[in-house]
C-alpha positions as MATLAB code, in Angstrom:
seq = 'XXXXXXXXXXXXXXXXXXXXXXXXXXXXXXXXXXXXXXXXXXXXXXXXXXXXXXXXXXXXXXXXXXXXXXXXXXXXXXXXXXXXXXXXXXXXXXXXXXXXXXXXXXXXXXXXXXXXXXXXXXXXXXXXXXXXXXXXXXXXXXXXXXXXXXXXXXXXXXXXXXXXXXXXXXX';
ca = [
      -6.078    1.251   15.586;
      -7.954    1.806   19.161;
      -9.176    5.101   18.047;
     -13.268    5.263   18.099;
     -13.156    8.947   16.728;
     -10.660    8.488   13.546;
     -13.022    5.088   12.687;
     -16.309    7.078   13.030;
     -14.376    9.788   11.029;
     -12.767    8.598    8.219;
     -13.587    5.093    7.636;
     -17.502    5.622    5.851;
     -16.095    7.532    2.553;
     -13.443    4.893    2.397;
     -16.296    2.209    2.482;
     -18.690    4.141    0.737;
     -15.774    3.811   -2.276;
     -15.787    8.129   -1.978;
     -12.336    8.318   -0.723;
      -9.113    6.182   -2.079;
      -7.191    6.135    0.815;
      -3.493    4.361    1.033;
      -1.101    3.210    3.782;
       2.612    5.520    3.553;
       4.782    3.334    5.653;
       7.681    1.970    3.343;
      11.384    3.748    3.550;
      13.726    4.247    0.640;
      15.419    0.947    1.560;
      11.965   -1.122    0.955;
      11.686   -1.475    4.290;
       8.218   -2.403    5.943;
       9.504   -2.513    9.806;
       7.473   -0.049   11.976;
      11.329    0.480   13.866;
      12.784    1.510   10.809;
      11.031    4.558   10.135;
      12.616    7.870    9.572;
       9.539   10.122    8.972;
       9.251   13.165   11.929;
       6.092   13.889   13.932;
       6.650   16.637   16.232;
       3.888   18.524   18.318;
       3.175   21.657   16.789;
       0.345   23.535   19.566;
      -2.565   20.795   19.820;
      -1.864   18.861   16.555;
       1.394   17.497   14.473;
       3.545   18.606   12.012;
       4.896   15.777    9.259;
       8.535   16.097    7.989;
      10.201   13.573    5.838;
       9.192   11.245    3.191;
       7.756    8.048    2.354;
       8.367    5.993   -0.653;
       6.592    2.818   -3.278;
       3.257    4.133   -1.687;
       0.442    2.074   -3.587;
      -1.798    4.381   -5.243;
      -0.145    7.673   -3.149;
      -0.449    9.924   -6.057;
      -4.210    9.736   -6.368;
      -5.396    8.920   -2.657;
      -7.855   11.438   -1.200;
      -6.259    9.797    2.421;
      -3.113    9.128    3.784;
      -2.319    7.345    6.542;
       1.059    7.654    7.184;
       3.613    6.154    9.468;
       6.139    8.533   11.465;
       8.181    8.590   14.578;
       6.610   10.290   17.552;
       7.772   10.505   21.159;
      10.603    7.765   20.044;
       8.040    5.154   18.333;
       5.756    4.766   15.344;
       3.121    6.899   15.000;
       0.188    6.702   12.166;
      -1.475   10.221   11.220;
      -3.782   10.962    8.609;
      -3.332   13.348    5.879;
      -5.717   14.723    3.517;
      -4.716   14.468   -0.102;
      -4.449   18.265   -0.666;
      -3.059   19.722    2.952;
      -0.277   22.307    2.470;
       3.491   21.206    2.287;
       2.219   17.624    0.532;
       4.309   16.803   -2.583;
       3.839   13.565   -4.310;
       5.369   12.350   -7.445;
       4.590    9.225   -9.751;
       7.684    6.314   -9.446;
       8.012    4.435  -12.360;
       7.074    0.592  -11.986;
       7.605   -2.481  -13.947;
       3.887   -3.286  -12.652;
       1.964   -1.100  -14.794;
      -1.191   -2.080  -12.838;
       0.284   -0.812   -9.413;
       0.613    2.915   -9.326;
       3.389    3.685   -6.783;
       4.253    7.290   -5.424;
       6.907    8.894   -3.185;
       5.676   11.019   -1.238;
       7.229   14.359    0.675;
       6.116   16.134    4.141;
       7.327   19.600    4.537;
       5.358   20.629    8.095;
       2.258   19.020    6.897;
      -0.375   18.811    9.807;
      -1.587   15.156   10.407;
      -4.295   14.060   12.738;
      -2.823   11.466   15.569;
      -4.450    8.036   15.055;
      -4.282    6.198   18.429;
      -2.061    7.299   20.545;
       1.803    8.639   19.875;
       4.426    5.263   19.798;
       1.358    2.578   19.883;
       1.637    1.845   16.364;
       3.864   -0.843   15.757;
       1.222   -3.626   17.157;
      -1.139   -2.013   14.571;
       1.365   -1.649   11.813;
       2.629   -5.575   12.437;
      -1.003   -7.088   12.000;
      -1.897   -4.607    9.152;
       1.476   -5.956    7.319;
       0.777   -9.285    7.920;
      -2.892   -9.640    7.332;
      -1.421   -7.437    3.574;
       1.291  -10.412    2.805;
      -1.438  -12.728    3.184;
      -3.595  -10.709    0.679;
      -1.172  -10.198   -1.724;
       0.330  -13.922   -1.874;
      -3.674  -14.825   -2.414;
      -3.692  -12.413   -5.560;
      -0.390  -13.444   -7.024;
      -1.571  -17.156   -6.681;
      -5.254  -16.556   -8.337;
      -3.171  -15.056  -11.235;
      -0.764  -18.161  -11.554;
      -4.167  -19.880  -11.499;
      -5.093  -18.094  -14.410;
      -2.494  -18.423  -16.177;
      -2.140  -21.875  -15.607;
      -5.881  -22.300  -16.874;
      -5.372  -20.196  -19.883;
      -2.315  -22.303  -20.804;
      -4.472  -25.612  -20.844;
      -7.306  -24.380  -22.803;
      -4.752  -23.614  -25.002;
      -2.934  -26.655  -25.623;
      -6.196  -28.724  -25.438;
      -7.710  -26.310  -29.104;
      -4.089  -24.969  -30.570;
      -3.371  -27.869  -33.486;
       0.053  -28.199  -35.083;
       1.228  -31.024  -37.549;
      -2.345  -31.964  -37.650;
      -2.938  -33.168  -34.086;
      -3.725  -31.222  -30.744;
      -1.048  -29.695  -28.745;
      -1.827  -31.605  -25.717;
      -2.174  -34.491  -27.375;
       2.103  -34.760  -27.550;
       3.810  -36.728  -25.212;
       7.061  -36.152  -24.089;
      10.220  -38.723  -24.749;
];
């Protein structure tokens, strides 16, 4: 996001590996489109006040950071939340994935710093999400090329009926 003072600000602990922080931007639906989103930000003096929920958020339950996606002034906003700030509620979802810890997460008038500027982040949001699909198809096919590997190995040493496994041609 074009926002000098939130990188100076919160980006080093996230680096540093001192803060987990997470992205809340999916809806109850699944949805990942910036327009869809049905979180609140409303003004409250010279900050903002979060009211809604987000839910599936990866790693939401133990994230020192949130970034979160609302509405503001009619388009998406993100805001950061610290992990403990009042009116935060976050519960555990259960997930086939054991390996992906996903949360929903509640806003009852939680304060949340504006990243950017209120309505600019749906250019943001787009590249994040895309740059994210690319990451995740990259993981999913390094672990089909494990398991591919491992499969191999294993008909090339696993004998039965006295030859090799891989040794068997098909009619």
């Amino acid at each position: 996001a074009d926002d000098e003072a939130a990188r100076r600000d919160l980006l080093p602990p996230v680096a540093s590996g001192e803060v987990i922080a997470t992205l809340a931007f999916t809806e109850d639906d699944g949805s990942w489109d910036p327009a869809a989103a049905r979180l609140a930000a409303t003004k409250d003096g010279d900050g903002w006040r979060l009211d809604g929920h987000k839910s599936f958020v990866l790693d939401g339950a133990a994230a020192g950071l949130v970034l979160v996606l609302a509405v503001a002034d009619g388009g998406p906003s993100l805001f950061a939340v610290q992990a403990g700030a009042p009116g935060l509620r976050r519960a555990v979802l259960p997930t086939l994935d054991q390996t992906r810890q996903l949360a929903r997460l509640e806003f009852d008038g939680v304060a949340g710093r504006l990243i950017g500027s209120a309505g600019d982040a749906a250019a943001v949001m787009s590249r994040v999400l895309d740059v994210a699909a690319v990451a995740l198809a990259a993981e999913q096919l390094g672990g089909a090329q494990r398991a591919l590997d491992m499969a191999v190995a294993y008909a090339k040493v696993r004998h039965q009926f006295g030859a090799r496994v891989g040794s068997f041609k098909a009619p």
